[in-house]
Amino acid sequence: MSAAKSILFLSAVLMAAPSHAQPDRVQKGLPALIQVAAGNSVVLEARAKGTITYACRKEKEPLTTYKWIVVGEQAVLNDDECKEIGTYSGPPARWSVDDKSFVNGSQVAVSPNGAKNIPFQLVKSDVAGGQGLLTAVSYVQRVNTQGGVAPSKKCSANNEGDKVEVDYNAEYRFWKAN
């Protein structure tokens, strides 16, 4: 194959590759739906330990259906040495760290992680501010989730308005554009 044909072939292969197919070690094995596009790099990985508060509420359609919905989330963010470095709260989703930087975001995608764990999640930054680690963060991934699913207790007219806190653990990865 000539050099020109080789370059054309390589260009076609690279153009055909999906933008989320990043060879980065932190994305290996993750569902494609929650992978961050090439051109971004991880700037912080934090472990979260927290609770998700669910409330039993009546659905809008049909009005006879009841469902556990998320009404609050809170977690402590820790570094690799288990030192507290910040917090997470929601909804709406907000991460902040001790250097006073923060990021607020909106969910882009989720991917299941088993029946007993909340799903993996990809969040796009709406606002990232302050001067520190989270300044200019573009995406946040929630991976390695444990627990946090809605209560198994029945949600009905008999317990409408009840709230239940459920423990969860996860890892949050914060990404910035290169």
Short mmCIF file of N, CA and C in Angstrom, two decimals:
data_model
loop_
_atom_site.label_atom_id
_atom_site.label_comp_id
_atom_site.label_asym_id
_atom_site.label_seq_id
_atom_site.Cartn_x
_atom_site.Cartn_y
_atom_site.Cartn_z
N MET A 1 0.86 -1.16 0.00
CA MET A 1 0.00 0.00 0.00
C MET A 1 0.91 1.23 0.00
N SER A 2 0.58 2.22 -0.82
CA SER A 2 1.40 3.42 -0.91
C SER A 2 1.21 4.26 0.35
N ALA A 3 2.13 5.19 0.56
CA ALA A 3 2.06 6.08 1.74
C ALA A 3 0.78 6.89 1.71
N ALA A 4 0.39 7.38 0.53
CA ALA A 4 -0.83 8.19 0.41
C ALA A 4 -2.06 7.37 0.76
N LYS A 5 -2.12 6.11 0.26
CA LYS A 5 -3.25 5.24 0.58
C LYS A 5 -3.27 4.90 2.07
N SER A 6 -2.11 4.70 2.65
CA SER A 6 -2.02 4.40 4.09
C SER A 6 -2.56 5.56 4.91
N ILE A 7 -2.20 6.77 4.53
CA ILE A 7 -2.69 7.96 5.25
C ILE A 7 -4.20 8.08 5.10
N LEU A 8 -4.72 7.87 3.89
CA LEU A 8 -6.16 7.93 3.68
C LEU A 8 -6.89 6.87 4.50
N PHE A 9 -6.35 5.65 4.51
CA PHE A 9 -6.94 4.56 5.28
C PHE A 9 -6.96 4.91 6.77
N LEU A 10 -5.83 5.37 7.30
CA LEU A 10 -5.73 5.72 8.71
C LEU A 10 -6.70 6.86 9.04
N SER A 11 -6.79 7.87 8.17
CA SER A 11 -7.73 8.98 8.39
C SER A 11 -9.16 8.47 8.45
N ALA A 12 -9.52 7.56 7.55
CA ALA A 12 -10.88 7.01 7.53
C ALA A 12 -11.18 6.23 8.80
N VAL A 13 -10.21 5.46 9.28
CA VAL A 13 -10.39 4.69 10.51
C VAL A 13 -10.57 5.63 11.70
N LEU A 14 -9.75 6.65 11.78
CA LEU A 14 -9.85 7.59 12.90
C LEU A 14 -11.16 8.36 12.86
N MET A 15 -11.61 8.75 11.68
CA MET A 15 -12.87 9.48 11.57
C MET A 15 -14.05 8.60 11.90
N ALA A 16 -13.95 7.32 11.65
CA ALA A 16 -15.06 6.40 11.92
C ALA A 16 -15.15 6.03 13.40
N ALA A 17 -14.07 6.23 14.14
CA ALA A 17 -14.07 5.87 15.56
C ALA A 17 -15.01 6.80 16.32
N PRO A 18 -15.83 6.26 17.22
CA PRO A 18 -16.74 7.12 17.97
C PRO A 18 -15.95 8.06 18.88
N SER A 19 -16.50 9.27 19.08
CA SER A 19 -15.78 10.27 19.87
C SER A 19 -15.64 9.86 21.33
N HIS A 20 -16.51 8.96 21.82
CA HIS A 20 -16.43 8.54 23.21
C HIS A 20 -15.40 7.41 23.42
N ALA A 21 -14.85 6.89 22.35
CA ALA A 21 -13.91 5.76 22.46
C ALA A 21 -12.54 6.27 22.86
N GLN A 22 -12.42 6.65 24.07
CA GLN A 22 -11.17 7.20 24.59
C GLN A 22 -10.37 6.07 25.23
N PRO A 23 -9.09 5.93 24.88
CA PRO A 23 -8.31 4.83 25.41
C PRO A 23 -7.91 5.01 26.88
N ASP A 24 -8.34 6.08 27.49
CA ASP A 24 -7.98 6.39 28.86
C ASP A 24 -8.34 5.24 29.80
N ARG A 25 -7.44 4.91 30.70
CA ARG A 25 -7.65 3.79 31.63
C ARG A 25 -8.91 3.95 32.48
N VAL A 26 -9.28 5.17 32.80
CA VAL A 26 -10.43 5.37 33.68
C VAL A 26 -11.76 5.12 32.99
N GLN A 27 -11.76 4.99 31.67
CA GLN A 27 -13.00 4.73 30.96
C GLN A 27 -13.12 3.28 30.51
N LYS A 28 -12.04 2.54 30.62
CA LYS A 28 -12.03 1.15 30.17
C LYS A 28 -13.11 0.36 30.92
N GLY A 29 -13.94 -0.31 30.15
CA GLY A 29 -14.99 -1.14 30.74
C GLY A 29 -16.27 -0.41 31.09
N LEU A 30 -16.30 0.91 30.94
CA LEU A 30 -17.52 1.65 31.25
C LEU A 30 -18.48 1.59 30.07
N PRO A 31 -19.78 1.61 30.34
CA PRO A 31 -20.75 1.63 29.25
C PRO A 31 -20.55 2.86 28.36
N ALA A 32 -20.72 2.70 27.07
CA ALA A 32 -20.50 3.80 26.11
C ALA A 32 -21.36 5.02 26.43
N LEU A 33 -22.57 4.80 26.93
CA LEU A 33 -23.48 5.91 27.23
C LEU A 33 -22.89 6.94 28.19
N ILE A 34 -22.08 6.49 29.13
CA ILE A 34 -21.58 7.42 30.14
C ILE A 34 -20.11 7.78 29.94
N GLN A 35 -19.52 7.37 28.83
CA GLN A 35 -18.13 7.74 28.58
C GLN A 35 -18.04 9.21 28.15
N VAL A 36 -16.98 9.85 28.59
CA VAL A 36 -16.73 11.25 28.26
C VAL A 36 -15.98 11.30 26.94
N ALA A 37 -16.36 12.25 26.10
CA ALA A 37 -15.76 12.39 24.78
C ALA A 37 -14.27 12.66 24.85
N ALA A 38 -13.57 12.22 23.81
CA ALA A 38 -12.14 12.52 23.68
C ALA A 38 -11.97 14.03 23.74
N GLY A 39 -10.81 14.47 24.19
CA GLY A 39 -10.56 15.90 24.32
C GLY A 39 -10.81 16.40 25.73
N ASN A 40 -11.11 15.47 26.65
CA ASN A 40 -11.29 15.80 28.07
C ASN A 40 -10.37 14.90 28.88
N SER A 41 -9.96 15.40 30.04
CA SER A 41 -9.09 14.63 30.94
C SER A 41 -9.60 14.71 32.36
N VAL A 42 -9.39 13.63 33.11
CA VAL A 42 -9.78 13.61 34.52
C VAL A 42 -8.86 14.53 35.31
N VAL A 43 -9.47 15.41 36.12
CA VAL A 43 -8.69 16.30 36.98
C VAL A 43 -8.86 15.97 38.45
N LEU A 44 -9.89 15.18 38.78
CA LEU A 44 -10.11 14.80 40.17
C LEU A 44 -10.96 13.55 40.20
N GLU A 45 -10.60 12.61 41.07
CA GLU A 45 -11.42 11.45 41.38
C GLU A 45 -11.69 11.49 42.88
N ALA A 46 -12.98 11.38 43.23
CA ALA A 46 -13.36 11.44 44.64
C ALA A 46 -14.31 10.31 44.96
N ARG A 47 -14.17 9.75 46.14
CA ARG A 47 -15.08 8.72 46.62
C ARG A 47 -16.16 9.39 47.45
N ALA A 48 -17.40 8.97 47.21
CA ALA A 48 -18.53 9.56 47.92
C ALA A 48 -19.20 8.54 48.81
N LYS A 49 -19.58 9.00 49.99
CA LYS A 49 -20.36 8.19 50.91
C LYS A 49 -21.50 9.10 51.36
N GLY A 50 -22.74 8.66 51.09
CA GLY A 50 -23.84 9.53 51.43
C GLY A 50 -25.18 8.84 51.48
N THR A 51 -26.23 9.66 51.37
CA THR A 51 -27.60 9.15 51.40
C THR A 51 -28.41 9.77 50.28
N ILE A 52 -29.39 9.00 49.84
CA ILE A 52 -30.38 9.48 48.88
C ILE A 52 -31.72 9.41 49.59
N THR A 53 -32.46 10.51 49.60
CA THR A 53 -33.77 10.55 50.23
C THR A 53 -34.84 10.36 49.16
N TYR A 54 -35.69 9.38 49.39
CA TYR A 54 -36.81 9.08 48.50
C TYR A 54 -38.11 9.46 49.20
N ALA A 55 -39.09 9.96 48.44
CA ALA A 55 -40.42 10.25 48.96
C ALA A 55 -41.44 9.48 48.14
N CYS A 56 -42.45 8.98 48.81
CA CYS A 56 -43.55 8.28 48.13
C CYS A 56 -44.52 9.34 47.62
N ARG A 57 -44.68 9.36 46.28
CA ARG A 57 -45.52 10.38 45.66
C ARG A 57 -46.44 9.77 44.61
N LYS A 58 -47.57 10.44 44.39
CA LYS A 58 -48.52 10.02 43.37
C LYS A 58 -47.99 10.49 42.01
N GLU A 59 -48.06 9.58 41.03
CA GLU A 59 -47.66 9.92 39.67
C GLU A 59 -48.71 10.82 39.04
N LYS A 60 -48.29 11.63 38.07
CA LYS A 60 -49.23 12.50 37.37
C LYS A 60 -50.12 11.69 36.43
N GLU A 61 -49.54 10.71 35.77
CA GLU A 61 -50.30 9.85 34.84
C GLU A 61 -49.89 8.41 35.05
N PRO A 62 -50.69 7.46 35.29
CA PRO A 62 -52.07 7.62 35.74
C PRO A 62 -52.10 8.03 37.21
N LEU A 63 -53.13 8.69 37.59
CA LEU A 63 -53.22 9.25 38.95
C LEU A 63 -53.35 8.20 40.05
N THR A 64 -53.55 6.96 39.68
CA THR A 64 -53.69 5.91 40.68
C THR A 64 -52.36 5.21 40.98
N THR A 65 -51.27 5.66 40.35
CA THR A 65 -49.97 5.03 40.52
C THR A 65 -49.12 5.85 41.48
N TYR A 66 -48.40 5.14 42.35
CA TYR A 66 -47.51 5.79 43.30
C TYR A 66 -46.09 5.29 43.05
N LYS A 67 -45.12 6.14 43.36
CA LYS A 67 -43.73 5.78 43.05
C LYS A 67 -42.78 6.49 44.03
N TRP A 68 -41.67 5.81 44.36
CA TRP A 68 -40.61 6.43 45.15
C TRP A 68 -39.79 7.31 44.23
N ILE A 69 -39.66 8.60 44.56
CA ILE A 69 -38.86 9.50 43.75
C ILE A 69 -37.78 10.16 44.60
N VAL A 70 -36.68 10.52 43.97
CA VAL A 70 -35.57 11.16 44.67
C VAL A 70 -35.95 12.60 44.98
N VAL A 71 -35.84 12.97 46.27
CA VAL A 71 -36.12 14.35 46.67
C VAL A 71 -34.90 15.02 47.29
N GLY A 72 -33.85 14.25 47.54
CA GLY A 72 -32.64 14.84 48.11
C GLY A 72 -31.48 13.86 48.09
N GLU A 73 -30.30 14.41 47.91
CA GLU A 73 -29.07 13.61 47.94
C GLU A 73 -28.02 14.42 48.67
N GLN A 74 -27.20 13.72 49.41
CA GLN A 74 -26.06 14.38 50.05
C GLN A 74 -24.97 13.35 50.27
N ALA A 75 -23.74 13.82 50.11
CA ALA A 75 -22.60 12.91 50.30
C ALA A 75 -21.37 13.72 50.65
N VAL A 76 -20.45 13.04 51.31
CA VAL A 76 -19.13 13.59 51.60
C VAL A 76 -18.19 13.04 50.54
N LEU A 77 -17.35 13.90 49.99
CA LEU A 77 -16.35 13.49 49.00
C LEU A 77 -15.01 13.32 49.69
N ASN A 78 -14.34 12.20 49.43
CA ASN A 78 -13.04 11.90 50.03
C ASN A 78 -12.01 11.64 48.93
N ASP A 79 -10.75 11.94 49.24
CA ASP A 79 -9.67 11.64 48.31
C ASP A 79 -9.20 10.20 48.51
N ASP A 80 -8.13 9.81 47.83
CA ASP A 80 -7.61 8.44 47.91
C ASP A 80 -7.14 8.06 49.31
N GLU A 81 -6.82 9.05 50.14
CA GLU A 81 -6.36 8.78 51.51
C GLU A 81 -7.48 8.89 52.52
N CYS A 82 -8.73 8.89 52.04
CA CYS A 82 -9.94 8.98 52.87
C CYS A 82 -10.07 10.31 53.61
N LYS A 83 -9.38 11.34 53.13
CA LYS A 83 -9.49 12.68 53.69
C LYS A 83 -10.66 13.40 53.03
N GLU A 84 -11.52 14.00 53.85
CA GLU A 84 -12.66 14.73 53.33
C GLU A 84 -12.18 15.94 52.54
N ILE A 85 -12.68 16.05 51.28
CA ILE A 85 -12.26 17.18 50.44
C ILE A 85 -13.43 18.02 49.95
N GLY A 86 -14.66 17.57 50.19
CA GLY A 86 -15.80 18.34 49.71
C GLY A 86 -17.12 17.64 49.94
N THR A 87 -18.15 18.15 49.24
CA THR A 87 -19.50 17.62 49.41
C THR A 87 -20.22 17.56 48.07
N TYR A 88 -21.26 16.75 48.06
CA TYR A 88 -22.19 16.66 46.94
C TYR A 88 -23.59 16.83 47.50
N SER A 89 -24.46 17.55 46.76
CA SER A 89 -25.86 17.66 47.16
C SER A 89 -26.73 17.76 45.90
N GLY A 90 -27.98 17.49 46.07
CA GLY A 90 -28.89 17.58 44.94
C GLY A 90 -30.30 17.22 45.37
N PRO A 91 -31.26 17.25 44.49
CA PRO A 91 -31.19 17.98 43.24
C PRO A 91 -31.36 19.48 43.46
N PRO A 92 -30.87 20.30 42.55
CA PRO A 92 -30.03 19.99 41.41
C PRO A 92 -28.63 19.58 41.87
N ALA A 93 -27.94 18.86 41.00
CA ALA A 93 -26.62 18.32 41.33
C ALA A 93 -25.61 19.44 41.53
N ARG A 94 -24.89 19.38 42.68
CA ARG A 94 -23.85 20.38 42.98
C ARG A 94 -22.72 19.70 43.76
N TRP A 95 -21.51 19.82 43.24
CA TRP A 95 -20.32 19.34 43.91
C TRP A 95 -19.49 20.56 44.30
N SER A 96 -18.94 20.55 45.50
CA SER A 96 -18.05 21.63 45.92
C SER A 96 -16.90 21.02 46.70
N VAL A 97 -15.73 21.64 46.58
CA VAL A 97 -14.56 21.15 47.29
C VAL A 97 -14.00 22.25 48.18
N ASP A 98 -13.10 21.86 49.07
CA ASP A 98 -12.58 22.75 50.10
C ASP A 98 -11.89 24.00 49.58
N ASP A 99 -11.42 23.99 48.33
CA ASP A 99 -10.77 25.18 47.78
C ASP A 99 -11.78 26.21 47.29
N LYS A 100 -13.08 25.98 47.57
CA LYS A 100 -14.20 26.87 47.23
C LYS A 100 -14.61 26.82 45.77
N SER A 101 -14.07 25.87 44.99
CA SER A 101 -14.54 25.70 43.62
C SER A 101 -15.74 24.76 43.63
N PHE A 102 -16.57 24.84 42.58
CA PHE A 102 -17.80 24.05 42.53
C PHE A 102 -18.19 23.78 41.09
N VAL A 103 -19.10 22.82 40.94
CA VAL A 103 -19.71 22.55 39.64
C VAL A 103 -21.17 22.14 39.88
N ASN A 104 -22.06 22.73 39.08
CA ASN A 104 -23.47 22.34 39.03
C ASN A 104 -23.69 21.70 37.68
N GLY A 105 -24.50 20.64 37.63
CA GLY A 105 -24.67 19.97 36.35
C GLY A 105 -26.02 19.36 36.15
N SER A 106 -26.24 18.93 34.89
CA SER A 106 -27.49 18.27 34.48
C SER A 106 -27.16 16.91 33.89
N GLN A 107 -27.98 15.95 34.22
CA GLN A 107 -27.79 14.58 33.74
C GLN A 107 -27.89 14.50 32.23
N VAL A 108 -26.92 13.79 31.63
CA VAL A 108 -26.90 13.53 30.19
C VAL A 108 -27.34 12.10 29.93
N ALA A 109 -26.83 11.15 30.72
CA ALA A 109 -27.13 9.74 30.49
C ALA A 109 -26.93 8.93 31.76
N VAL A 110 -27.60 7.78 31.82
CA VAL A 110 -27.39 6.80 32.88
C VAL A 110 -27.24 5.43 32.25
N SER A 111 -26.61 4.54 32.99
CA SER A 111 -26.46 3.16 32.54
C SER A 111 -26.57 2.25 33.77
N PRO A 112 -27.35 1.18 33.69
CA PRO A 112 -27.57 0.31 34.84
C PRO A 112 -26.28 -0.26 35.43
N ASN A 113 -26.33 -0.48 36.74
CA ASN A 113 -25.21 -1.12 37.44
C ASN A 113 -25.77 -2.16 38.41
N GLY A 114 -26.66 -2.99 37.95
CA GLY A 114 -27.23 -4.04 38.79
C GLY A 114 -28.47 -3.57 39.53
N ALA A 115 -29.26 -4.52 39.97
CA ALA A 115 -30.54 -4.22 40.61
C ALA A 115 -30.40 -3.57 41.98
N LYS A 116 -29.26 -3.75 42.64
CA LYS A 116 -29.10 -3.23 44.01
C LYS A 116 -28.29 -1.94 44.08
N ASN A 117 -27.92 -1.38 42.91
CA ASN A 117 -27.08 -0.18 42.88
C ASN A 117 -27.70 0.89 41.99
N ILE A 118 -27.55 2.16 42.41
CA ILE A 118 -27.99 3.23 41.53
C ILE A 118 -27.16 3.16 40.25
N PRO A 119 -27.69 3.68 39.15
CA PRO A 119 -26.98 3.56 37.88
C PRO A 119 -25.72 4.42 37.81
N PHE A 120 -24.84 4.04 36.87
CA PHE A 120 -23.74 4.93 36.50
C PHE A 120 -24.41 6.15 35.87
N GLN A 121 -23.68 7.28 35.88
CA GLN A 121 -24.30 8.51 35.40
C GLN A 121 -23.25 9.41 34.74
N LEU A 122 -23.68 10.13 33.72
CA LEU A 122 -22.86 11.17 33.10
C LEU A 122 -23.60 12.48 33.24
N VAL A 123 -22.91 13.49 33.78
CA VAL A 123 -23.49 14.81 34.01
C VAL A 123 -22.66 15.84 33.25
N LYS A 124 -23.33 16.73 32.55
CA LYS A 124 -22.65 17.83 31.86
C LYS A 124 -22.71 19.05 32.75
N SER A 125 -21.59 19.75 32.85
CA SER A 125 -21.52 20.95 33.68
C SER A 125 -22.40 22.05 33.12
N ASP A 126 -23.22 22.64 33.99
CA ASP A 126 -23.99 23.83 33.64
C ASP A 126 -23.21 25.07 34.03
N VAL A 127 -22.64 25.02 35.24
CA VAL A 127 -21.83 26.11 35.78
C VAL A 127 -20.71 25.50 36.60
N ALA A 128 -19.49 25.95 36.37
CA ALA A 128 -18.35 25.55 37.19
C ALA A 128 -17.62 26.84 37.56
N GLY A 129 -17.37 27.02 38.84
CA GLY A 129 -16.78 28.29 39.24
C GLY A 129 -15.85 28.18 40.41
N GLY A 130 -15.46 29.36 40.90
CA GLY A 130 -14.46 29.43 41.94
C GLY A 130 -13.08 29.29 41.33
N GLN A 131 -12.08 29.37 42.15
CA GLN A 131 -10.69 29.22 41.69
C GLN A 131 -10.10 27.98 42.34
N GLY A 132 -10.13 26.85 41.62
CA GLY A 132 -9.59 25.63 42.20
C GLY A 132 -9.80 24.43 41.31
N LEU A 133 -9.85 23.26 41.94
CA LEU A 133 -9.92 21.99 41.21
C LEU A 133 -11.11 21.87 40.27
N LEU A 134 -12.26 22.40 40.67
CA LEU A 134 -13.47 22.21 39.87
C LEU A 134 -13.73 23.35 38.89
N THR A 135 -12.86 24.35 38.86
CA THR A 135 -13.00 25.45 37.91
C THR A 135 -12.94 24.88 36.49
N ALA A 136 -13.90 25.22 35.68
CA ALA A 136 -13.96 24.83 34.27
C ALA A 136 -14.19 23.34 34.04
N VAL A 137 -14.71 22.61 35.03
CA VAL A 137 -15.05 21.21 34.81
C VAL A 137 -16.13 21.13 33.75
N SER A 138 -15.97 20.18 32.81
CA SER A 138 -16.93 20.03 31.71
C SER A 138 -17.93 18.89 31.96
N TYR A 139 -17.48 17.80 32.58
CA TYR A 139 -18.32 16.63 32.85
C TYR A 139 -18.00 16.04 34.21
N VAL A 140 -19.00 15.35 34.76
CA VAL A 140 -18.82 14.55 35.97
C VAL A 140 -19.40 13.18 35.69
N GLN A 141 -18.64 12.14 36.01
CA GLN A 141 -19.12 10.76 35.90
C GLN A 141 -19.35 10.21 37.30
N ARG A 142 -20.43 9.45 37.46
CA ARG A 142 -20.65 8.69 38.69
C ARG A 142 -20.48 7.22 38.31
N VAL A 143 -19.49 6.57 38.92
CA VAL A 143 -19.18 5.17 38.61
C VAL A 143 -18.99 4.39 39.91
N ASN A 144 -18.80 3.09 39.76
CA ASN A 144 -18.55 2.21 40.92
C ASN A 144 -19.57 2.43 42.03
N THR A 145 -20.84 2.46 41.64
CA THR A 145 -21.91 2.72 42.59
C THR A 145 -22.24 1.48 43.41
N GLN A 146 -22.61 1.72 44.66
CA GLN A 146 -23.05 0.66 45.57
C GLN A 146 -24.24 1.18 46.35
N GLY A 147 -25.36 0.45 46.30
CA GLY A 147 -26.55 0.83 47.05
C GLY A 147 -27.26 2.02 46.44
N GLY A 148 -28.11 2.64 47.25
CA GLY A 148 -28.79 3.86 46.84
C GLY A 148 -30.09 3.70 46.09
N VAL A 149 -30.54 2.46 45.86
CA VAL A 149 -31.77 2.28 45.09
C VAL A 149 -33.00 2.58 45.96
N ALA A 150 -34.12 2.84 45.27
CA ALA A 150 -35.37 3.15 45.96
C ALA A 150 -35.74 2.04 46.93
N PRO A 151 -36.44 2.38 48.00
CA PRO A 151 -36.83 1.38 48.99
C PRO A 151 -37.67 0.27 48.38
N SER A 152 -37.55 -0.93 48.93
CA SER A 152 -38.38 -2.04 48.47
C SER A 152 -39.78 -1.97 49.09
N LYS A 153 -39.92 -1.17 50.13
CA LYS A 153 -41.21 -0.96 50.78
C LYS A 153 -42.21 -0.40 49.76
N LYS A 154 -43.43 -0.91 49.76
CA LYS A 154 -44.44 -0.49 48.81
C LYS A 154 -44.76 1.00 48.99
N CYS A 155 -44.93 1.68 47.88
CA CYS A 155 -45.34 3.08 47.86
C CYS A 155 -46.79 3.11 47.38
N SER A 156 -47.70 3.62 48.23
CA SER A 156 -49.12 3.60 47.90
C SER A 156 -49.82 4.79 48.56
N ALA A 157 -51.13 4.86 48.39
CA ALA A 157 -51.92 5.92 49.03
C ALA A 157 -51.79 5.85 50.55
N ASN A 158 -51.53 4.65 51.08
CA ASN A 158 -51.41 4.47 52.53
C ASN A 158 -50.17 5.13 53.12
N ASN A 159 -49.11 5.30 52.31
CA ASN A 159 -47.90 5.91 52.86
C ASN A 159 -47.40 7.09 51.99
N GLU A 160 -48.33 7.67 51.21
CA GLU A 160 -47.97 8.82 50.39
C GLU A 160 -47.37 9.91 51.29
N GLY A 161 -46.25 10.47 50.87
CA GLY A 161 -45.56 11.50 51.65
C GLY A 161 -44.46 10.97 52.54
N ASP A 162 -44.42 9.65 52.77
CA ASP A 162 -43.35 9.07 53.57
C ASP A 162 -42.00 9.32 52.89
N LYS A 163 -40.97 9.51 53.70
CA LYS A 163 -39.61 9.68 53.19
C LYS A 163 -38.71 8.61 53.78
N VAL A 164 -37.77 8.12 52.96
CA VAL A 164 -36.83 7.10 53.40
C VAL A 164 -35.44 7.48 52.90
N GLU A 165 -34.45 7.43 53.79
CA GLU A 165 -33.06 7.68 53.41
C GLU A 165 -32.36 6.35 53.15
N VAL A 166 -31.63 6.28 52.03
CA VAL A 166 -30.93 5.07 51.64
C VAL A 166 -29.45 5.41 51.47
N ASP A 167 -28.59 4.58 52.05
CA ASP A 167 -27.14 4.81 51.94
C ASP A 167 -26.63 4.43 50.56
N TYR A 168 -25.59 5.15 50.11
CA TYR A 168 -24.93 4.80 48.86
C TYR A 168 -23.46 5.19 48.91
N ASN A 169 -22.69 4.52 48.07
CA ASN A 169 -21.28 4.85 47.84
C ASN A 169 -21.09 4.95 46.34
N ALA A 170 -20.18 5.80 45.92
CA ALA A 170 -19.88 5.94 44.49
C ALA A 170 -18.53 6.62 44.34
N GLU A 171 -18.08 6.65 43.11
CA GLU A 171 -16.89 7.40 42.77
C GLU A 171 -17.32 8.46 41.75
N TYR A 172 -16.89 9.69 41.98
CA TYR A 172 -17.16 10.77 41.03
C TYR A 172 -15.84 11.14 40.36
N ARG A 173 -15.91 11.25 39.03
CA ARG A 173 -14.73 11.66 38.24
C ARG A 173 -15.07 12.99 37.57
N PHE A 174 -14.19 13.94 37.76
CA PHE A 174 -14.39 15.28 37.23
C PHE A 174 -13.47 15.50 36.05
N TRP A 175 -14.03 15.94 34.93
CA TRP A 175 -13.32 16.06 33.66
C TRP A 175 -13.27 17.51 33.19
N LYS A 176 -12.15 17.89 32.58
CA LYS A 176 -12.01 19.22 31.95
C LYS A 176 -11.57 19.01 30.51
N ALA A 177 -12.00 19.96 29.65
CA ALA A 177 -11.55 19.94 28.26
C ALA A 177 -10.05 20.21 28.21
N ASN A 178 -9.36 19.51 27.32
CA ASN A 178 -7.91 19.70 27.19
C ASN A 178 -7.60 21.04 26.53
#
